[in-house]
């Protein structure tokens, strides 16, 4: 062992001696020294080939060996010396060559090789061994030198290598490294175009061919080179024009048939890679269809499905087929909502004006030239379809960098005379509370006497619609008798019809849920429905809203994704094109054509959505047990398809029904990460289980072949809709079941709950309900005031009462975010409870609560907008009293509080989030916003009280569903008109938040791995109250010293968070996704790159080679 070590050390010292000798020879070159240099380089080569330590010694920085060898290569004119040096470099860069190759590139080695290559080609015939060494080195260098393609073109090396390939097609020893170098060259788009013009495509098709067990390595490199060349649109068009696409399909079929032992999967995948790049252009997709490519890839993929190792072939084939699937028109007459609500005032630049001012005859469903023409780049990593539709963004692009816009406004934005009328809503600050007579606090509009009129501003709102509230006196409801009921009773009824014209009375057995749901009363619910105004003038009531929902006692785990589920669904969709005769295409429900009779042979499901909050526009029976469903747009809008709530009947038990909602718009969904749809069975409710339950299997969400017009996509062409698909097996014959995106919570349900809550008022609770305003649809917007009654009517208790800080809460500005209403329900129930903590909380604050900011949207089944066709949470900067009454008056309340010196301590707007798990908050911070930008600011600009972090920190310690790591306090430009930012900046509320609740479930804490339910959401609302109670300690003047030490802890946490790279939530737009990668490789877009104008290809930057898109889940954004 010692002898080997000594021999190794001796050889290392010897190579250093030889390097020194070579360096001296380089400094004083003489013709007579050629032999010496040749012998020296030969000896170095021998040592390097036999001793690994010698390689390390030569490549080390201290020895300077790389510089000496490169210098010798540059100076020598001797062929054998050149071959020796190239062999030395090949040895050095072969074993552990990563770092050594980097050194080689940094010392100018790439340029030397290219010069040598070009120089050697000038005296044909070129030495084969020399060409072999040079190209072998260039292959290794290409892995490290990203500019190799540019350097090769500038040195004129492209054609040298190409000619070597052309004239050595039978010399596989030299052909292989030359092809490998061509592959490196062609990764640069400009090089690819140049090589294509020089006939490289034709040469590649001379090399590749049908199945053969010989030269498979060479064939693989040729295919990869061809695929790289075909990333250029010009080369792809040239290949299609020469008929190469059918050739590739034939070659692929041959390899598929003959590679029975699957030993050449990489070659088969490379062939598919060439086809994939060819179909990135419209001409290629047409050629693919004409060559029967859909059927070929479908059949080959189907045969590959049983073999797991062939998944790469199946996935690539699936992507190609989806890309080439002809874009279909969504089967609708218009993408505008079925229902229309006239507006007295339509802003000329608003969305409604654009919607209804289209020229006559314009088809808003599909663009004229839309069929597969301009497919978009993979959009899974952009954020166009996130919680607001504002266009693609990159990190920091949306973060506000103007310090002046980040500072709170110091002056009142409205004269106090305009705000004086809002004293009406703050009567608690002027009441005397004389306890010797009964205290009457109005809780309903009917309780308001003439002396308690609304402020004059409310009379300016839009007049009520012509339709009158429903009269529901013709229905008779009976409580469920003891014993079992007739299971088919509800089926014979069909649905709960509220006939105001005196039809037959319906007798329906109702489960007695009063004991389990103290705030639910079916009879009271019907009374509330009577005064609810809807645009469609609904005359039916959904069973779940009438019966009520009792939260399940059992936990519902996040659904584990079945491997290959998306692929299976996509293949079933492709079968529609390949086997059109199997498709029924039968319309079974259509709001656009309600008078059209539907032939009912008893084989089709029955659908309905004509009830409060319902949303289903059309149902088409595709196969016997498969249905395509289309959602209705928000009223006065042409998009926002996400919320659904509909009824299904006439089903068979034990049959797997597949439902496809085919006009979803978001580019990804928690349905891909374990979320299930919700189902409510009327039979189960009658049998004593009135529950919304998570259901569905084979759930996935993917881009489909239905074209989305540029009118609906904000002017962008080539967009597609997405499909949510799920499979359900019903348990009961002829049941009536309801499906929903999330737990429904209707406006009538809110009114019922508020009336029941008012009955819980005790002598210690101050509870008042006002009508803040009337909505566009003629519905009232409730405003609640909750606090504790003063201890007496003497001065001190009254003074303490009036000095309580205000907490302002709101929810449900977005109708589809029903979870926010369940959280609000938990907050309200806790505030009205009799526990000592609740009493202490009421004694600490005055709560002003608007539990539903968008009643019209909720009633009419909208997902995001009000009847004005606008997102109300983008109107806070300048709300219009006619178009956005709830926002106008809510902001006026806050402005009044600021003007009277009662700026709220906390403002929180409850929301739901469709992209992320857990519950979390967004707040506003100058410091954290600036830290995410490159803006230079002084220390004084960043002076900020860190109290805004206290409430989220408390919630993370108390609420099991809350995640502090998902919170963000960055202010974005696109959010400057939201409640959170406007209240922070204009009203001066430091603790201004959006609280986001997941629609799916949790991935941390007590509920990790579970889907969220109404009990967890209500618990979150109660925990928010407890956190406010603890917050009092940190805002009380008596405990300021504790508060200051707490802020120091916050500062430490903040600095530590900032120091961590890739922090979880640097901004609401750049939230790192915490979802694990799928076991299967999934591409949601299946779209190609945009075609590149051939005239522009030469102008592309040299170092911008097309990169293969990497699939990640799109970043979650603030829904607000």
mmCIF file of N, CA, C and O in Angstrom, residues 509-586:
data_model
loop_
_atom_site.group_PDB
_atom_site.id
_atom_site.type_symbol
_atom_site.label_atom_id
_atom_site.label_comp_id
_atom_site.label_asym_id
_atom_site.label_seq_id
_atom_site.Cartn_x
_atom_site.Cartn_y
_atom_site.Cartn_z
ATOM 1 N N UNK A 509 -92.056 15.796 4.064
ATOM 2 C CA UNK A 509 -91.529 15.414 5.360
ATOM 3 C C UNK A 509 -90.153 16.040 5.552
ATOM 4 O O UNK A 509 -89.292 15.947 4.686
ATOM 5 N N UNK A 510 -89.975 16.677 6.676
ATOM 6 C CA UNK A 510 -88.744 17.413 6.935
ATOM 7 C C UNK A 510 -88.076 16.838 8.173
ATOM 8 O O UNK A 510 -88.722 16.667 9.203
ATOM 9 N N UNK A 511 -86.793 16.510 8.105
ATOM 10 C CA UNK A 511 -86.107 16.033 9.305
ATOM 11 C C UNK A 511 -86.055 17.154 10.347
ATOM 12 O O UNK A 511 -85.862 18.320 10.007
ATOM 13 N N UNK A 512 -86.252 16.786 11.575
ATOM 14 C CA UNK A 512 -86.240 17.783 12.640
ATOM 15 C C UNK A 512 -84.790 18.107 12.992
ATOM 16 O O UNK A 512 -84.144 17.409 13.776
ATOM 17 N N UNK A 513 -84.283 19.170 12.389
ATOM 18 C CA UNK A 513 -82.881 19.542 12.631
ATOM 19 C C UNK A 513 -82.766 20.666 13.653
ATOM 20 O O UNK A 513 -81.669 21.152 13.906
ATOM 21 N N UNK A 514 -83.882 21.104 14.226
ATOM 22 C CA UNK A 514 -83.842 22.249 15.139
ATOM 23 C C UNK A 514 -82.951 21.983 16.340
ATOM 24 O O UNK A 514 -82.237 22.870 16.810
ATOM 25 N N UNK A 515 -82.979 20.743 16.833
ATOM 26 C CA UNK A 515 -82.163 20.440 18.016
ATOM 27 C C UNK A 515 -80.679 20.513 17.701
ATOM 28 O O UNK A 515 -79.865 20.882 18.546
ATOM 29 N N UNK A 516 -80.330 20.141 16.473
ATOM 30 C CA UNK A 516 -78.925 20.157 16.089
ATOM 31 C C UNK A 516 -78.489 21.503 15.529
ATOM 32 O O UNK A 516 -77.310 21.841 15.571
ATOM 33 N N UNK A 517 -79.422 22.258 14.979
ATOM 34 C CA UNK A 517 -79.110 23.549 14.363
ATOM 35 C C UNK A 517 -79.960 24.631 15.018
ATOM 36 O O UNK A 517 -81.055 24.953 14.548
ATOM 37 N N UNK A 518 -79.499 25.205 16.109
ATOM 38 C CA UNK A 518 -80.316 26.188 16.832
ATOM 39 C C UNK A 518 -80.622 27.434 16.013
ATOM 40 O O UNK A 518 -81.581 28.134 16.309
ATOM 41 N N UNK A 519 -79.816 27.703 14.982
ATOM 42 C CA UNK A 519 -80.071 28.897 14.178
ATOM 43 C C UNK A 519 -80.833 28.593 12.903
ATOM 44 O O UNK A 519 -80.979 29.463 12.048
ATOM 45 N N UNK A 520 -81.303 27.346 12.758
ATOM 46 C CA UNK A 520 -82.006 26.984 11.527
ATOM 47 C C UNK A 520 -83.466 26.659 11.828
ATOM 48 O O UNK A 520 -83.781 25.953 12.784
ATOM 49 N N UNK A 521 -84.335 27.193 10.985
ATOM 50 C CA UNK A 521 -85.765 26.941 11.095
ATOM 51 C C UNK A 521 -86.333 26.948 9.685
ATOM 52 O O UNK A 521 -86.367 27.992 9.023
ATOM 53 N N UNK A 522 -86.783 25.786 9.163
ATOM 54 C CA UNK A 522 -87.289 25.734 7.783
ATOM 55 C C UNK A 522 -88.423 26.713 7.506
ATOM 56 O O UNK A 522 -88.456 27.355 6.458
ATOM 57 N N UNK A 523 -89.334 26.836 8.468
ATOM 58 C CA UNK A 523 -90.458 27.760 8.264
ATOM 59 C C UNK A 523 -89.967 29.198 8.188
ATOM 60 O O UNK A 523 -90.420 29.987 7.348
ATOM 61 N N UNK A 524 -89.041 29.544 9.059
ATOM 62 C CA UNK A 524 -88.488 30.896 9.038
ATOM 63 C C UNK A 524 -87.709 31.129 7.751
ATOM 64 O O UNK A 524 -87.739 32.232 7.184
ATOM 65 N N UNK A 525 -87.045 30.070 7.280
ATOM 66 C CA UNK A 525 -86.290 30.227 6.028
ATOM 67 C C UNK A 525 -87.226 30.594 4.882
ATOM 68 O O UNK A 525 -86.928 31.472 4.065
ATOM 69 N N UNK A 526 -88.367 29.924 4.802
ATOM 70 C CA UNK A 526 -89.319 30.247 3.748
ATOM 71 C C UNK A 526 -89.817 31.680 3.877
ATOM 72 O O UNK A 526 -90.028 32.375 2.872
ATOM 73 N N UNK A 527 -90.000 32.137 5.108
ATOM 74 C CA UNK A 527 -90.412 33.527 5.302
ATOM 75 C C UNK A 527 -89.342 34.489 4.781
ATOM 76 O O UNK A 527 -89.647 35.522 4.197
ATOM 77 N N UNK A 528 -88.087 34.120 5.000
ATOM 78 C CA UNK A 528 -87.011 34.983 4.528
ATOM 79 C C UNK A 528 -86.927 34.986 2.998
ATOM 80 O O UNK A 528 -86.640 36.010 2.381
ATOM 81 N N UNK A 529 -87.212 33.832 2.390
ATOM 82 C CA UNK A 529 -87.167 33.742 0.934
ATOM 83 C C UNK A 529 -88.202 34.673 0.305
ATOM 84 O O UNK A 529 -87.997 35.213 -0.785
ATOM 85 N N UNK A 530 -89.314 34.899 1.005
ATOM 86 C CA UNK A 530 -90.389 35.731 0.446
ATOM 87 C C UNK A 530 -89.903 37.136 0.098
ATOM 88 O O UNK A 530 -90.376 37.731 -0.874
ATOM 89 N N UNK A 531 -89.001 37.660 0.875
ATOM 90 C CA UNK A 531 -88.550 39.043 0.650
ATOM 91 C C UNK A 531 -87.240 39.118 -0.132
ATOM 92 O O UNK A 531 -86.675 40.202 -0.280
ATOM 93 N N UNK A 532 -86.767 37.983 -0.603
ATOM 94 C CA UNK A 532 -85.515 37.967 -1.375
ATOM 95 C C UNK A 532 -85.834 38.167 -2.849
ATOM 96 O O UNK A 532 -86.631 37.428 -3.422
ATOM 97 N N UNK A 533 -85.205 39.140 -3.468
ATOM 98 C CA UNK A 533 -85.459 39.473 -4.872
ATOM 99 C C UNK A 533 -84.336 38.925 -5.747
ATOM 100 O O UNK A 533 -83.167 39.225 -5.514
ATOM 101 N N UNK A 534 -84.689 38.155 -6.749
ATOM 102 C CA UNK A 534 -83.700 37.609 -7.681
ATOM 103 C C UNK A 534 -84.009 38.074 -9.092
ATOM 104 O O UNK A 534 -85.171 38.329 -9.429
ATOM 105 N N UNK A 535 -82.994 38.169 -9.914
ATOM 106 C CA UNK A 535 -83.190 38.564 -11.306
ATOM 107 C C UNK A 535 -84.028 37.527 -12.059
ATOM 108 O O UNK A 535 -84.947 37.887 -12.800
ATOM 109 N N UNK A 536 -83.752 36.206 -11.885
ATOM 110 C CA UNK A 536 -84.605 35.218 -12.586
ATOM 111 C C UNK A 536 -85.975 35.038 -11.941
ATOM 112 O O UNK A 536 -86.776 34.249 -12.447
ATOM 113 N N UNK A 537 -86.244 35.739 -10.823
ATOM 114 C CA UNK A 537 -87.512 35.577 -10.094
ATOM 115 C C UNK A 537 -87.729 34.121 -9.720
ATOM 116 O O UNK A 537 -88.716 33.482 -10.119
ATOM 117 N N UNK A 538 -86.815 33.554 -8.956
ATOM 118 C CA UNK A 538 -86.884 32.150 -8.569
ATOM 119 C C UNK A 538 -88.191 31.842 -7.851
ATOM 120 O O UNK A 538 -88.651 32.613 -6.999
ATOM 121 N N UNK A 539 -88.748 30.691 -8.171
ATOM 122 C CA UNK A 539 -89.956 30.224 -7.485
ATOM 123 C C UNK A 539 -89.720 28.879 -6.809
ATOM 124 O O UNK A 539 -90.668 28.211 -6.421
ATOM 125 N N UNK A 540 -88.489 28.458 -6.717
ATOM 126 C CA UNK A 540 -88.160 27.185 -6.088
ATOM 127 C C UNK A 540 -87.107 27.409 -5.010
ATOM 128 O O UNK A 540 -86.386 28.406 -5.027
ATOM 129 N N UNK A 541 -87.046 26.473 -4.101
ATOM 130 C CA UNK A 541 -86.087 26.529 -2.999
ATOM 131 C C UNK A 541 -85.268 25.244 -3.013
ATOM 132 O O UNK A 541 -85.820 24.154 -3.181
ATOM 133 N N UNK A 542 -83.976 25.379 -2.849
ATOM 134 C CA UNK A 542 -83.138 24.201 -2.759
ATOM 135 C C UNK A 542 -83.376 23.460 -1.456
ATOM 136 O O UNK A 542 -83.463 24.065 -0.388
ATOM 137 N N UNK A 543 -83.492 22.133 -1.565
ATOM 138 C CA UNK A 543 -83.716 21.332 -0.353
ATOM 139 C C UNK A 543 -82.659 21.573 0.729
ATOM 140 O O UNK A 543 -82.994 21.698 1.903
ATOM 141 N N UNK A 544 -81.380 21.584 0.394
ATOM 142 C CA UNK A 544 -80.380 21.729 1.459
ATOM 143 C C UNK A 544 -80.534 23.032 2.237
ATOM 144 O O UNK A 544 -80.307 23.056 3.453
ATOM 145 N N UNK A 545 -80.936 24.095 1.544
ATOM 146 C CA UNK A 545 -81.109 25.375 2.238
ATOM 147 C C UNK A 545 -82.339 25.338 3.133
ATOM 148 O O UNK A 545 -82.372 25.972 4.193
ATOM 149 N N UNK A 546 -83.329 24.593 2.713
ATOM 150 C CA UNK A 546 -84.559 24.492 3.495
ATOM 151 C C UNK A 546 -84.388 23.519 4.674
ATOM 152 O O UNK A 546 -84.727 23.830 5.806
ATOM 153 N N UNK A 547 -83.827 22.328 4.373
ATOM 154 C CA UNK A 547 -83.639 21.343 5.439
ATOM 155 C C UNK A 547 -82.588 21.791 6.439
ATOM 156 O O UNK A 547 -82.706 21.573 7.637
ATOM 157 N N UNK A 548 -81.510 22.373 5.919
ATOM 158 C CA UNK A 548 -80.380 22.722 6.765
ATOM 159 C C UNK A 548 -79.273 21.689 6.678
ATOM 160 O O UNK A 548 -79.475 20.556 6.224
ATOM 161 N N UNK A 549 -78.099 22.091 7.062
ATOM 162 C CA UNK A 549 -76.909 21.236 7.020
ATOM 163 C C UNK A 549 -76.362 21.057 8.421
ATOM 164 O O UNK A 549 -76.115 22.031 9.136
ATOM 165 N N UNK A 550 -76.196 19.804 8.808
ATOM 166 C CA UNK A 550 -75.570 19.474 10.095
ATOM 167 C C UNK A 550 -74.147 19.009 9.805
ATOM 168 O O UNK A 550 -73.939 18.081 9.008
ATOM 169 N N UNK A 551 -73.177 19.653 10.409
ATOM 170 C CA UNK A 551 -71.780 19.302 10.148
ATOM 171 C C UNK A 551 -71.519 17.856 10.539
ATOM 172 O O UNK A 551 -72.012 17.363 11.564
ATOM 173 N N UNK A 552 -70.726 17.181 9.723
ATOM 174 C CA UNK A 552 -70.381 15.791 9.994
ATOM 175 C C UNK A 552 -69.482 15.681 11.215
ATOM 176 O O UNK A 552 -68.618 16.530 11.457
ATOM 177 N N UNK A 553 -69.677 14.620 11.967
ATOM 178 C CA UNK A 553 -68.788 14.364 13.100
ATOM 179 C C UNK A 553 -67.467 13.747 12.656
ATOM 180 O O UNK A 553 -66.447 13.909 13.307
ATOM 181 N N UNK A 554 -67.514 13.027 11.546
ATOM 182 C CA UNK A 554 -66.294 12.372 11.079
ATOM 183 C C UNK A 554 -65.478 13.315 10.207
ATOM 184 O O UNK A 554 -66.003 14.244 9.601
ATOM 185 N N UNK A 555 -64.175 13.078 10.189
ATOM 186 C CA UNK A 555 -63.265 13.886 9.394
ATOM 187 C C UNK A 555 -63.234 13.374 7.952
ATOM 188 O O UNK A 555 -63.313 12.170 7.707
ATOM 189 N N UNK A 556 -63.090 14.287 7.024
ATOM 190 C CA UNK A 556 -63.030 13.923 5.617
ATOM 191 C C UNK A 556 -61.621 14.211 5.103
ATOM 192 O O UNK A 556 -61.235 15.365 4.927
ATOM 193 N N UNK A 557 -60.827 13.164 4.893
ATOM 194 C CA UNK A 557 -59.432 13.380 4.485
ATOM 195 C C UNK A 557 -59.326 13.949 3.075
ATOM 196 O O UNK A 557 -60.207 13.754 2.238
ATOM 197 N N UNK A 558 -58.233 14.670 2.845
ATOM 198 C CA UNK A 558 -57.924 15.144 1.507
ATOM 199 C C UNK A 558 -57.749 13.930 0.603
ATOM 200 O O UNK A 558 -57.058 12.973 0.946
ATOM 201 N N UNK A 559 -58.384 13.963 -0.542
ATOM 202 C CA UNK A 559 -58.414 12.800 -1.427
ATOM 203 C C UNK A 559 -57.033 12.555 -2.026
ATOM 204 O O UNK A 559 -56.390 13.481 -2.535
ATOM 205 N N UNK A 560 -56.580 11.328 -1.942
ATOM 206 C CA UNK A 560 -55.310 10.980 -2.548
ATOM 207 C C UNK A 560 -55.508 10.810 -4.054
ATOM 208 O O UNK A 560 -56.400 10.095 -4.497
ATOM 209 N N UNK A 561 -54.662 11.477 -4.804
ATOM 210 C CA UNK A 561 -54.806 11.463 -6.257
ATOM 211 C C UNK A 561 -54.449 10.090 -6.811
ATOM 212 O O UNK A 561 -53.398 9.539 -6.512
ATOM 213 N N UNK A 562 -55.341 9.563 -7.639
ATOM 214 C CA UNK A 562 -55.109 8.270 -8.271
ATOM 215 C C UNK A 562 -54.134 8.455 -9.422
ATOM 216 O O UNK A 562 -54.286 9.359 -10.246
ATOM 217 N N UNK A 563 -53.121 7.606 -9.459
ATOM 218 C CA UNK A 563 -52.125 7.728 -10.517
ATOM 219 C C UNK A 563 -52.769 7.536 -11.889
ATOM 220 O O UNK A 563 -53.520 6.598 -12.112
ATOM 221 N N UNK A 564 -52.473 8.463 -12.805
ATOM 222 C CA UNK A 564 -52.955 8.349 -14.172
ATOM 223 C C UNK A 564 -54.384 8.774 -14.395
ATOM 224 O O UNK A 564 -54.915 8.593 -15.484
ATOM 225 N N UNK A 565 -55.028 9.396 -13.392
ATOM 226 C CA UNK A 565 -56.444 9.717 -13.537
ATOM 227 C C UNK A 565 -56.663 10.758 -14.627
ATOM 228 O O UNK A 565 -57.584 10.635 -15.444
ATOM 229 N N UNK A 566 -55.812 11.781 -14.673
ATOM 230 C CA UNK A 566 -56.015 12.805 -15.695
ATOM 231 C C UNK A 566 -55.819 12.218 -17.089
ATOM 232 O O UNK A 566 -56.581 12.502 -18.010
ATOM 233 N N UNK A 567 -54.818 11.395 -17.214
ATOM 234 C CA UNK A 567 -54.533 10.772 -18.501
ATOM 235 C C UNK A 567 -55.729 9.949 -18.988
ATOM 236 O O UNK A 567 -56.119 10.010 -20.158
ATOM 237 N N UNK A 568 -56.325 9.204 -18.084
ATOM 238 C CA UNK A 568 -57.475 8.385 -18.440
ATOM 239 C C UNK A 568 -58.633 9.245 -18.921
ATOM 240 O O UNK A 568 -59.295 8.933 -19.932
ATOM 241 N N UNK A 569 -58.878 10.346 -18.211
ATOM 242 C CA UNK A 569 -59.982 11.228 -18.593
ATOM 243 C C UNK A 569 -59.719 11.867 -19.951
ATOM 244 O O UNK A 569 -60.638 12.007 -20.774
ATOM 245 N N UNK A 570 -58.486 12.263 -20.180
ATOM 246 C CA UNK A 570 -58.151 12.895 -21.453
ATOM 247 C C UNK A 570 -58.332 11.909 -22.602
ATOM 248 O O UNK A 570 -58.836 12.261 -23.671
ATOM 249 N N UNK A 571 -57.939 10.667 -22.374
ATOM 250 C CA UNK A 571 -58.109 9.655 -23.427
ATOM 251 C C UNK A 571 -59.581 9.432 -23.721
ATOM 252 O O UNK A 571 -59.965 9.199 -24.876
ATOM 253 N N UNK A 572 -60.406 9.480 -22.701
ATOM 254 C CA UNK A 572 -61.844 9.349 -22.931
ATOM 255 C C UNK A 572 -62.365 10.515 -23.756
ATOM 256 O O UNK A 572 -63.264 10.349 -24.587
ATOM 257 N N UNK A 573 -61.796 11.707 -23.528
ATOM 258 C CA UNK A 573 -62.188 12.867 -24.334
ATOM 259 C C UNK A 573 -61.734 12.703 -25.782
ATOM 260 O O UNK A 573 -62.460 13.074 -26.719
ATOM 261 N N UNK A 574 -60.537 12.152 -25.964
ATOM 262 C CA UNK A 574 -60.019 11.967 -27.324
ATOM 263 C C UNK A 574 -60.855 10.943 -28.082
ATOM 264 O O UNK A 574 -61.031 11.040 -29.302
ATOM 265 N N UNK A 575 -61.414 9.979 -27.366
ATOM 266 C CA UNK A 575 -62.268 8.982 -28.009
ATOM 267 C C UNK A 575 -63.472 9.632 -28.683
ATOM 268 O O UNK A 575 -64.028 9.085 -29.641
ATOM 269 N N UNK A 576 -63.870 10.810 -28.190
ATOM 270 C CA UNK A 576 -65.009 11.488 -28.816
ATOM 271 C C UNK A 576 -64.701 11.829 -30.270
ATOM 272 O O UNK A 576 -65.584 11.762 -31.130
ATOM 273 N N UNK A 577 -63.459 12.204 -30.534
ATOM 274 C CA UNK A 577 -63.059 12.548 -31.895
ATOM 275 C C UNK A 577 -62.853 11.305 -32.745
ATOM 276 O O UNK A 577 -63.209 11.273 -33.924
ATOM 277 N N UNK A 578 -62.293 10.274 -32.118
ATOM 278 C CA UNK A 578 -61.966 9.056 -32.874
ATOM 279 C C UNK A 578 -63.201 8.200 -33.117
ATOM 280 O O UNK A 578 -63.342 7.579 -34.178
ATOM 281 N N UNK A 579 -64.110 8.188 -32.154
ATOM 282 C CA UNK A 579 -65.329 7.379 -32.288
ATOM 283 C C UNK A 579 -66.559 8.277 -32.103
ATOM 284 O O UNK A 579 -67.297 8.147 -31.109
ATOM 285 N N UNK A 580 -66.825 9.189 -33.013
ATOM 286 C CA UNK A 580 -67.950 10.132 -32.840
ATOM 287 C C UNK A 580 -69.308 9.450 -32.794
ATOM 288 O O UNK A 580 -70.257 10.004 -32.235
ATOM 289 N N UNK A 581 -69.405 8.258 -33.346
ATOM 290 C CA UNK A 581 -70.704 7.575 -33.353
ATOM 291 C C UNK A 581 -71.126 7.135 -31.956
ATOM 292 O O UNK A 581 -72.304 6.841 -31.730
ATOM 293 N N UNK A 582 -70.177 7.087 -31.015
ATOM 294 C CA UNK A 582 -70.502 6.670 -29.650
ATOM 295 C C UNK A 582 -71.063 7.808 -28.809
ATOM 296 O O UNK A 582 -71.483 7.589 -27.668
ATOM 297 N N UNK A 583 -71.055 9.026 -29.327
ATOM 298 C CA UNK A 583 -71.430 10.203 -28.554
ATOM 299 C C UNK A 583 -72.909 10.527 -28.768
ATOM 300 O O UNK A 583 -73.381 10.655 -29.909
ATOM 301 N N UNK A 584 -73.660 10.667 -27.667
ATOM 302 C CA UNK A 584 -75.092 10.961 -27.747
ATOM 303 C C UNK A 584 -75.358 12.424 -28.058
ATOM 304 O O UNK A 584 -76.239 12.754 -28.851
ATOM 305 N N UNK A 585 -74.620 13.320 -27.393
ATOM 306 C CA UNK A 585 -74.754 14.771 -27.597
ATOM 307 C C UNK A 585 -76.213 15.205 -27.434
ATOM 308 O O UNK A 585 -76.785 15.908 -28.271
ATOM 309 N N UNK A 586 -76.797 14.831 -26.305
ATOM 310 C CA UNK A 586 -78.214 15.092 -26.044
ATOM 311 C C UNK A 586 -78.348 16.160 -24.962
ATOM 312 O O UNK A 586 -77.873 15.985 -23.841
#
